[in-house]
Short mmCIF file of C-alpha atoms and ligand atoms in Angstrom, two decimals:
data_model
loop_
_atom_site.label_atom_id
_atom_site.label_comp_id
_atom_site.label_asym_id
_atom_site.label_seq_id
_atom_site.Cartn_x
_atom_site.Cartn_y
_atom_site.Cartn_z
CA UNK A 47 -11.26 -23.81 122.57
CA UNK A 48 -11.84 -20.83 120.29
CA UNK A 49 -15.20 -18.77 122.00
CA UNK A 50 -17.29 -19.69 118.81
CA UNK A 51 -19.16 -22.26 118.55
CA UNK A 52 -21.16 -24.02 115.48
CA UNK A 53 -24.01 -26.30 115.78
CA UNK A 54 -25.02 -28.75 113.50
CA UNK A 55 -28.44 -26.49 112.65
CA UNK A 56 -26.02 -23.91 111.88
CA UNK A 57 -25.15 -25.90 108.84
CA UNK A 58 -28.12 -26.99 107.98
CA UNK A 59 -28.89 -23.35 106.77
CA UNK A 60 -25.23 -23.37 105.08
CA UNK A 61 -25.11 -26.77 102.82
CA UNK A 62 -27.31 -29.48 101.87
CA UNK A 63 -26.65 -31.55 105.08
CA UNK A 64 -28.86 -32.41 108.49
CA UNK A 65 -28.91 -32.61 112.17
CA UNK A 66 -30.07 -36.31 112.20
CA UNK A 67 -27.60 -37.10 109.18
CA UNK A 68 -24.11 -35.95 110.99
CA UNK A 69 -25.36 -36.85 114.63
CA UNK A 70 -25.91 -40.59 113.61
CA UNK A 71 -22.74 -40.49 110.94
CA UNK A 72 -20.11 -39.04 113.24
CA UNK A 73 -21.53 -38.10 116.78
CA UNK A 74 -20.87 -34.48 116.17
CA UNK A 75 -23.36 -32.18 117.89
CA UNK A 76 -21.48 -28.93 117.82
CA UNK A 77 -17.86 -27.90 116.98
CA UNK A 78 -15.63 -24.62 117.94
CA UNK A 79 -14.08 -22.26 115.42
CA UNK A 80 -11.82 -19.67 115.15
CA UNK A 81 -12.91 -15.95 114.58
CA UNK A 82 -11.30 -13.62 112.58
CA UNK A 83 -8.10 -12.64 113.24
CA UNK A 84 -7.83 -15.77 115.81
CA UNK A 85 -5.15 -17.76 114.76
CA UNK A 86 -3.51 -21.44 116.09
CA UNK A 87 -0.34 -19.90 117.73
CA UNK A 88 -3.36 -17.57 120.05
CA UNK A 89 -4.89 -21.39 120.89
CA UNK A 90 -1.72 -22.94 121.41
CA UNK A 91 -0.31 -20.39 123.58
CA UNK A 92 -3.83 -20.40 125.91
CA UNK A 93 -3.68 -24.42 126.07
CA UNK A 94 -0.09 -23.51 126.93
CA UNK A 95 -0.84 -21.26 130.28
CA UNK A 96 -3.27 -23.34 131.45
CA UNK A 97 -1.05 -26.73 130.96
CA UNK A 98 1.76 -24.55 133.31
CA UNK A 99 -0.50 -23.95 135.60
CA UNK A 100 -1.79 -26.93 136.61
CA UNK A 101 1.58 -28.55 135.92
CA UNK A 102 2.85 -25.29 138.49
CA UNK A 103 5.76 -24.64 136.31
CA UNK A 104 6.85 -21.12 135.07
CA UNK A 105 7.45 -21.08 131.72
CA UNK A 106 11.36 -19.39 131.81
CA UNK A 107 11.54 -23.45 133.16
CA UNK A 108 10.69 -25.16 129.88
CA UNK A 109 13.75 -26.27 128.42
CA UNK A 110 11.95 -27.69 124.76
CA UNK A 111 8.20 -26.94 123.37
CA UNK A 112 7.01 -29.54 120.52
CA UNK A 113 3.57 -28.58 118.81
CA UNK A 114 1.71 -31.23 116.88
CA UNK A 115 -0.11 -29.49 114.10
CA UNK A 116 -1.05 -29.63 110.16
CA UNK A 117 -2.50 -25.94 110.20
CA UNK A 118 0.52 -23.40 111.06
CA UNK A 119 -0.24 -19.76 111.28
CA UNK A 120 2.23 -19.73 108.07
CA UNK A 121 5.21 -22.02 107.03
CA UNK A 122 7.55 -20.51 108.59
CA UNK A 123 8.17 -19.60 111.39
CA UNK A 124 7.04 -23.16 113.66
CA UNK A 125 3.59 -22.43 115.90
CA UNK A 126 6.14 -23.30 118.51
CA UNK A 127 8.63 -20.45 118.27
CA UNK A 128 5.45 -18.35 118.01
CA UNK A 129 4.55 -19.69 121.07
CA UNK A 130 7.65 -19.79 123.03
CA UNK A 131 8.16 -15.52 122.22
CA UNK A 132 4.28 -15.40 123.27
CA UNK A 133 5.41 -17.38 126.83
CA UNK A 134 8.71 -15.71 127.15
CA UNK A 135 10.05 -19.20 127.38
CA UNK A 136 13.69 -17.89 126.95
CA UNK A 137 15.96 -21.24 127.23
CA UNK A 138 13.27 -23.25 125.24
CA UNK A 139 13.77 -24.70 121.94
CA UNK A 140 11.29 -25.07 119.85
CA UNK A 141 10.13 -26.96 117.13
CA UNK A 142 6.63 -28.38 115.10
CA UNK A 143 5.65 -32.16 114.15
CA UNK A 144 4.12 -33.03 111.11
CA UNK A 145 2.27 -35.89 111.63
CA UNK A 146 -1.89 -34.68 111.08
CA UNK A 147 -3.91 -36.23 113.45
CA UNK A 148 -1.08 -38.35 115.18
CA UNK A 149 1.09 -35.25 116.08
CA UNK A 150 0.46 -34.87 119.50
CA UNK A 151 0.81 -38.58 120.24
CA UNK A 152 4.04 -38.00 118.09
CA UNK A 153 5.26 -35.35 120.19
CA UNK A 154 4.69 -36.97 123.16
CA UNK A 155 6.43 -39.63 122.31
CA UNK A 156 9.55 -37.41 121.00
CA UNK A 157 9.45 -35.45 124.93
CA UNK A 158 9.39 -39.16 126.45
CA UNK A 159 12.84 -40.00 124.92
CA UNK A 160 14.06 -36.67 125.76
CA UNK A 161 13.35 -36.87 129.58
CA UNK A 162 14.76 -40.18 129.28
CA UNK A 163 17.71 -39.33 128.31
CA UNK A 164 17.97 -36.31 130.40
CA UNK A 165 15.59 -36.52 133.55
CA UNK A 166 16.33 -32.46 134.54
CA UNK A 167 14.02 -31.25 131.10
CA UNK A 168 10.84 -30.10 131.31
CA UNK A 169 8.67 -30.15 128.12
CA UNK A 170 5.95 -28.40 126.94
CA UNK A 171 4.01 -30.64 124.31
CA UNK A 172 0.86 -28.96 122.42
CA UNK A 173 -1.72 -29.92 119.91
CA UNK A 174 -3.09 -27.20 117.89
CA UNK A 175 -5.57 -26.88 114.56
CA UNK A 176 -7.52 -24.54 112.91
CA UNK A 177 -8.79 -26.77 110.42
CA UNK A 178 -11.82 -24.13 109.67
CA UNK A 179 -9.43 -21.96 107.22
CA UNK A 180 -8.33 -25.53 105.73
CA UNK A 181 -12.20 -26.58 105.29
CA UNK A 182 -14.18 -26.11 102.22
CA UNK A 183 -17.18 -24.93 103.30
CA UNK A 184 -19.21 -26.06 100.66
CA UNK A 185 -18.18 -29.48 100.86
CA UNK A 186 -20.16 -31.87 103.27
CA UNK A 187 -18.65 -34.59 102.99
CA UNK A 188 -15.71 -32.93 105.03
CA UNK A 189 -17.01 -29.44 106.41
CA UNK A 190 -19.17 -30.97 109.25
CA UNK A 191 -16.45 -33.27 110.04
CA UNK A 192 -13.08 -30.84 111.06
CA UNK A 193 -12.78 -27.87 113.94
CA UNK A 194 -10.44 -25.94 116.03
CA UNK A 195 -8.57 -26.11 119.39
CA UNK A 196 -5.50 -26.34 121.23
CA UNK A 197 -4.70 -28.97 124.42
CA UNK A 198 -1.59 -28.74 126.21
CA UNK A 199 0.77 -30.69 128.76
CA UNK A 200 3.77 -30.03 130.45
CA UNK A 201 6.26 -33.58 130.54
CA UNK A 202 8.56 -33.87 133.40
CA UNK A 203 10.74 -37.01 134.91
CA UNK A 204 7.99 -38.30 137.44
CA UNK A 205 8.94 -40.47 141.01
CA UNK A 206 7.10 -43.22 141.76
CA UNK A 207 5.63 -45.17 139.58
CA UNK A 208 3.57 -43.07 137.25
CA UNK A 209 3.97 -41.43 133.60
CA UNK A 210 4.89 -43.17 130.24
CA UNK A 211 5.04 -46.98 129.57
CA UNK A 212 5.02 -47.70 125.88
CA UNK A 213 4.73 -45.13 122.98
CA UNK A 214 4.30 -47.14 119.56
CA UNK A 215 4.59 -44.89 116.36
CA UNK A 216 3.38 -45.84 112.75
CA UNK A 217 3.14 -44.41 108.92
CA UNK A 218 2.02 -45.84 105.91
CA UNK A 219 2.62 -43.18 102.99
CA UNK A 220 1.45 -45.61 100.17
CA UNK A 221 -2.15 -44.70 100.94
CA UNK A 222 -1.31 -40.94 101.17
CA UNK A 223 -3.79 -39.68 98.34
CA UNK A 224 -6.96 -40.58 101.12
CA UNK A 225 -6.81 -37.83 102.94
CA UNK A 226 -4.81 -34.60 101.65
CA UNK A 227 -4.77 -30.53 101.72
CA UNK A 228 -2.47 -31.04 98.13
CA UNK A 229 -1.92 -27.49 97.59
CA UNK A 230 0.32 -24.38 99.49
CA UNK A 231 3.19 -26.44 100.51
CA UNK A 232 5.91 -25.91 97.26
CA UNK A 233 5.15 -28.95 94.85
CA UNK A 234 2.32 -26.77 93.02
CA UNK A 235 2.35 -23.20 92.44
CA UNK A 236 -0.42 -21.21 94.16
CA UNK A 237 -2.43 -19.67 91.20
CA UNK A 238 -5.69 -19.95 90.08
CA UNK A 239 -5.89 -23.45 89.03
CA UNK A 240 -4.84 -24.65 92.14
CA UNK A 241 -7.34 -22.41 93.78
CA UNK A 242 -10.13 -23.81 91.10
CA UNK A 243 -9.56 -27.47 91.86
CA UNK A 244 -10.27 -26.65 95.79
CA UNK A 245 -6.49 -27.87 96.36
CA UNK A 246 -6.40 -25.83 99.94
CA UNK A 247 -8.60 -27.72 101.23
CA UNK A 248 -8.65 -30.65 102.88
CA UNK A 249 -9.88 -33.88 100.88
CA UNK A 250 -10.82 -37.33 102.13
CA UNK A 251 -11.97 -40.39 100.54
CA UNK A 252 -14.02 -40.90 104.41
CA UNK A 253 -15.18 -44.46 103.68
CA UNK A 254 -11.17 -45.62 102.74
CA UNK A 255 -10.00 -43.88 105.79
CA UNK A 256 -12.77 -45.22 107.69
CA UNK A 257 -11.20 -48.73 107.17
CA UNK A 258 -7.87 -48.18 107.14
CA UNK A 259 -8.47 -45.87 110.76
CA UNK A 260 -10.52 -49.13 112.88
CA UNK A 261 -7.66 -51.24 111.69
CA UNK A 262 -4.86 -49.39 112.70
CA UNK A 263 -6.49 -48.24 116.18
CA UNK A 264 -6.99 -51.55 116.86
CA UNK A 265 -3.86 -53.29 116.26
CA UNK A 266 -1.79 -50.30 117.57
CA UNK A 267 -4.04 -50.40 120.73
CA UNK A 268 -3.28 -54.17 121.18
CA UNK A 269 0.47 -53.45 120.66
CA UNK A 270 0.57 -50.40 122.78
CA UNK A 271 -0.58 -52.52 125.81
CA UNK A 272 1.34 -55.44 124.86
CA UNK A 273 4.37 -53.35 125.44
CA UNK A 274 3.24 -52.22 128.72
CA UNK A 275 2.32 -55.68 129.97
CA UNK A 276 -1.52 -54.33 129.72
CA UNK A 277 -4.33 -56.85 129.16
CA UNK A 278 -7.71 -55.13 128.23
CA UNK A 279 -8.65 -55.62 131.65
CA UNK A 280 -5.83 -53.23 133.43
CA UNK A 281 -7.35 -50.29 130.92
CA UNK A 282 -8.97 -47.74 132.93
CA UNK A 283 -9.36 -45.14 130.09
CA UNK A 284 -9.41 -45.59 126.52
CA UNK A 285 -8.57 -42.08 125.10
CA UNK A 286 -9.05 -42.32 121.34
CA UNK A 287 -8.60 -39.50 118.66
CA UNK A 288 -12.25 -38.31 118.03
CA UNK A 289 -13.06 -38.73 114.42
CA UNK A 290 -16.21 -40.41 114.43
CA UNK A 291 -18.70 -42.42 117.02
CA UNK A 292 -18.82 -45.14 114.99
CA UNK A 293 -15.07 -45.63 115.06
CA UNK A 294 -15.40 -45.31 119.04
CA UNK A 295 -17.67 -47.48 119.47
CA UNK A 296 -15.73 -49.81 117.03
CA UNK A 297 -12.89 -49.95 119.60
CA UNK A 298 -15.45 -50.45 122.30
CA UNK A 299 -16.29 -53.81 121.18
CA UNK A 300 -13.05 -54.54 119.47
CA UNK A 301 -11.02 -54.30 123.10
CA UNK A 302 -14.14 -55.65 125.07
CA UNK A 303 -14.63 -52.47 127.26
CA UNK A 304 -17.75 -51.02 129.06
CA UNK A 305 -18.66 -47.17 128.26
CA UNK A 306 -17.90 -45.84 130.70
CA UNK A 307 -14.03 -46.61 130.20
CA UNK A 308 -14.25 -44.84 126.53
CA UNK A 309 -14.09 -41.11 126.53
CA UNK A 310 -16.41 -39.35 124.29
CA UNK A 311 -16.45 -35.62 123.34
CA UNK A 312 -16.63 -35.45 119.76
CA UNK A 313 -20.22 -34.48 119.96
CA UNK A 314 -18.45 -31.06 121.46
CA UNK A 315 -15.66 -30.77 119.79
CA UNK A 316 -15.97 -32.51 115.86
CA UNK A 317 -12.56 -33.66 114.43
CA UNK A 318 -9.76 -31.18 115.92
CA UNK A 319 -6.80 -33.65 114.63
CA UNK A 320 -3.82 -33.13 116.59
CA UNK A 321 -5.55 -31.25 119.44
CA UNK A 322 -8.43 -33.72 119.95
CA UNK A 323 -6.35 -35.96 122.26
CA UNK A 324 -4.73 -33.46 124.99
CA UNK A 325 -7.97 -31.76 124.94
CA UNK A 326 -10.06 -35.19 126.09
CA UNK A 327 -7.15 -35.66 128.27
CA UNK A 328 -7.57 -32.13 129.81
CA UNK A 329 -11.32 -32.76 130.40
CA UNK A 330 -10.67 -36.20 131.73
CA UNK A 331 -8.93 -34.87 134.12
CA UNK A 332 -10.79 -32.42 135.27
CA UNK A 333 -14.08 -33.92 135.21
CA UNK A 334 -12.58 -36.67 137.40
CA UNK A 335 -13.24 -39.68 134.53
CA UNK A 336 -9.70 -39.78 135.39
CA UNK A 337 -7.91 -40.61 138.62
CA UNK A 338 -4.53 -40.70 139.84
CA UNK A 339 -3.12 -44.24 139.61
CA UNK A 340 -5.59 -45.29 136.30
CA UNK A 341 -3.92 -46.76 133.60
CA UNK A 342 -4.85 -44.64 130.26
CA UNK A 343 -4.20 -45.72 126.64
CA UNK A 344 -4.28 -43.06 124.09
CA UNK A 345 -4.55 -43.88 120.19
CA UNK A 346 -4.35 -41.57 117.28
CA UNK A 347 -5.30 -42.07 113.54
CA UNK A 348 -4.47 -39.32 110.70
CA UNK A 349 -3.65 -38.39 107.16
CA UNK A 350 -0.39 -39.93 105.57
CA UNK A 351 -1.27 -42.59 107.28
CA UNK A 352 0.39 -41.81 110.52
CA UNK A 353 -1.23 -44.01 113.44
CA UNK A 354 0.40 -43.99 117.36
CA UNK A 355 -0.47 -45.40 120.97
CA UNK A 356 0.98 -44.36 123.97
CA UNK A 357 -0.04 -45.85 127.01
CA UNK A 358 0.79 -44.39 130.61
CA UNK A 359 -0.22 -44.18 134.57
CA UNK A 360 -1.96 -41.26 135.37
O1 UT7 B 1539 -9.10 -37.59 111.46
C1 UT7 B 1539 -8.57 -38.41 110.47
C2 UT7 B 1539 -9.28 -39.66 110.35
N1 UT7 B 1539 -10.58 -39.42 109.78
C3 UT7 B 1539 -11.48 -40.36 109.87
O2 UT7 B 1539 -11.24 -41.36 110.49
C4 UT7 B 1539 -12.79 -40.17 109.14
C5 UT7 B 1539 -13.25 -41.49 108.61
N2 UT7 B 1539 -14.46 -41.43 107.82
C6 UT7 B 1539 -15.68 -41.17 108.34
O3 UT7 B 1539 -15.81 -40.81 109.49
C7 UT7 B 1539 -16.89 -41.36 107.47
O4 UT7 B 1539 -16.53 -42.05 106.30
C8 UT7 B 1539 -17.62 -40.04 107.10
C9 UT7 B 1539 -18.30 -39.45 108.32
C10 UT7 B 1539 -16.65 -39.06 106.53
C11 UT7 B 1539 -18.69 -40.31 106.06
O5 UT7 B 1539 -19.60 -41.29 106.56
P1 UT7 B 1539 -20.05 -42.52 105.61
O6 UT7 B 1539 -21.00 -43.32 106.38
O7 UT7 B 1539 -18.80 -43.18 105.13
O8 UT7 B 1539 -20.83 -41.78 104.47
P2 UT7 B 1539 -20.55 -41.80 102.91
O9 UT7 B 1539 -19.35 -40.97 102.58
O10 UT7 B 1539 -20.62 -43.19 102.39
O11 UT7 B 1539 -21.85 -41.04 102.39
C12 UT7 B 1539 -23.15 -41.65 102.50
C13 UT7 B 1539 -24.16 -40.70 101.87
C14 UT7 B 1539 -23.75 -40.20 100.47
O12 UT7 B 1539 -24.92 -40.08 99.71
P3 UT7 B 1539 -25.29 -41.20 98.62
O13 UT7 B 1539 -24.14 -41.25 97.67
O14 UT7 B 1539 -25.48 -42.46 99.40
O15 UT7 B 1539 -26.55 -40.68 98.02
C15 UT7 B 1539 -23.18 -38.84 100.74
O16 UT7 B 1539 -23.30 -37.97 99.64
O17 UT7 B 1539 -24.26 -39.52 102.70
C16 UT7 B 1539 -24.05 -38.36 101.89
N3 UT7 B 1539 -23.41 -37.34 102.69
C17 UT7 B 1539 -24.10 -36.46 103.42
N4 UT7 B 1539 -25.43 -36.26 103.58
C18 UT7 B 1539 -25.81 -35.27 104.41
C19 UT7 B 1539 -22.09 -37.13 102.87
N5 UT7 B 1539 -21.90 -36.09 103.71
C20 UT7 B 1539 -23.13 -35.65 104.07
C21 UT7 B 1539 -23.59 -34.64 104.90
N6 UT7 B 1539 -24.93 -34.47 105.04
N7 UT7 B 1539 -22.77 -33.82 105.56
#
């Protein structure tokens, strides 16, 4: 996570908005940004070293890195040929999924097949936002929402009998004008209009994607263990994207699960898309909510509509 942090009484003193009104909205307490000159290839590449190290694999070893993310440093290059010169990760290819808030369940899902098929890779899979410099800060209805950070993990061929069982992958582009940053890619020219109508920002319709998000995570959470020969009773973890308590605790009742299997850090972190999931993962881990041997469903929900579950033994 990027060093600074903003609290919900920050805001207060920035836009009309209150403690009491985004705690009980969304869960958010806090949320890390990015200082100046801080930029999502520097996240990606820390929540890259630390991913290595606990995996205990050099990164001259990574044969393919695959970064989930909707806020590049710049078009072009990929974050993840930033990040592979920043690693030295010499034999690696490298390339960036564009799939918002789904992308690191995307990119997991791409490494999956690849080990697959060739057992011998080792993959480096990241998710990595700076949604701060894509935030209008003078909009509330989205600036208390989105935040920065990167969460990383390496993929290998495992023995025995843990790692990947079912990856499920979804889009539905009809709905695509409910959550948007319209402008900077080519289809409108960057001048002052687009600049006028706010068109670098990100925009959301939240109470349409609200619907459309407990829908999806529900029926791709069903399908996801379906596929793995789950029922809700073999779940140990439920590892959800972190957009908003409500939607958690939607999927809490939905799937019939106590609270203690449904991770919760939003009230850290806000809405860090593509990153939110390996980060939750990370601190599962580490915190010990997760144990060797648990069975862990992840589900993701973003802009497009992209939606994705991957479920795997830990
Ligand atoms: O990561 C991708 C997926 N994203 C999501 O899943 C996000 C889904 N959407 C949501 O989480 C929620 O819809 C929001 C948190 C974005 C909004 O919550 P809501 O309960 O749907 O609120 P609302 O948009 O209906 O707004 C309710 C009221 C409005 O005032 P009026 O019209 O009732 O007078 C808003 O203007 O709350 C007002 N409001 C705020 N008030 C204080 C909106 N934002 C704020 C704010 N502070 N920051």
């Amino acid at each position: 996570m990027p060093e600074k942090v903003l609290t919900n009484r920050d805001l207060e003193s920035m836009i009309d908005t209150s403690d009491e009104w985004i705690t009980t909205r969304t869960g958010i307490r806090q949320r890390h940004i990015v200082s100046v000159g801080e930029n999502n290839s520097d996240l990606a590449v820390g929540a890259s070293r630390a991913a290595l190290e606990m995996a205990g694999v050099e990164a001259s070893e990574i044969d393919l890195i695959i970064v989930g993310t909707l806020t590049p440093d710049m078009p072009m290059p990929s974050v993840a040929c930033l990040v592979q010169r920043e690693l030295g990760a010499g034999k690696a290819g490298a390339f960036d999924v564009s799939a918002t808030c789904s992308g690191f369940l995307y990119s997991l899902s791409i490494a999956d097949k690849f080990v697959r098929d060739n057992p011998s890779m080792k993959i480096l899979v990241i998710g990595s936002e700076v949604l701060s410099r894509r935030t209008n800060w003078e909009d509330r209805t989205t600036c208390v929402l989105f935040a920065d950070g990167a969460g990383a993990a390496v993929v290998t061929a495992s023995d025995g009998d843990s790692g990947i069982l079912s990856t499920c992958l979804h889009a539905d582009g009809s709905v695509w004008d409910l959550l948007t940053i319209k402008g900077l890619g080519t289809a409108h020219p960057i001048d002052q209009e687009l600049l006028s109508k706010g068109w670098q920002y990100i925009e959301m319709k939240g109470k349409d994607v609200f619907k459309h998000a407990v829908r999806a995570l529900e029926s791709v959470a069903h399908e996801s263990m379906e596929k793995a020969g789950w029922n809700n009773d073999d779940l140990d973890l439920l590892i959800a994207h972190q957009a908003n308590i409500r939607i958690l605790d939607f999927l809490r009742e939905r799937l019939n699960l106590p609270k203690e299997k449904v991770f919760i850090n939003i009230d850290k972190y806000g809405n860090t898309s593509a990153a939110s999931i390996p980060i939750a993962l990370d601190e599962a881990w580490r915190s010990g909510r997760l144990k060797k041997g648990d069975n862990v469903l992840m589900i993701s929900f973003g802009g497009g509509f992209t939606w994705a579950g991957v479920t795997m033994r830990w």
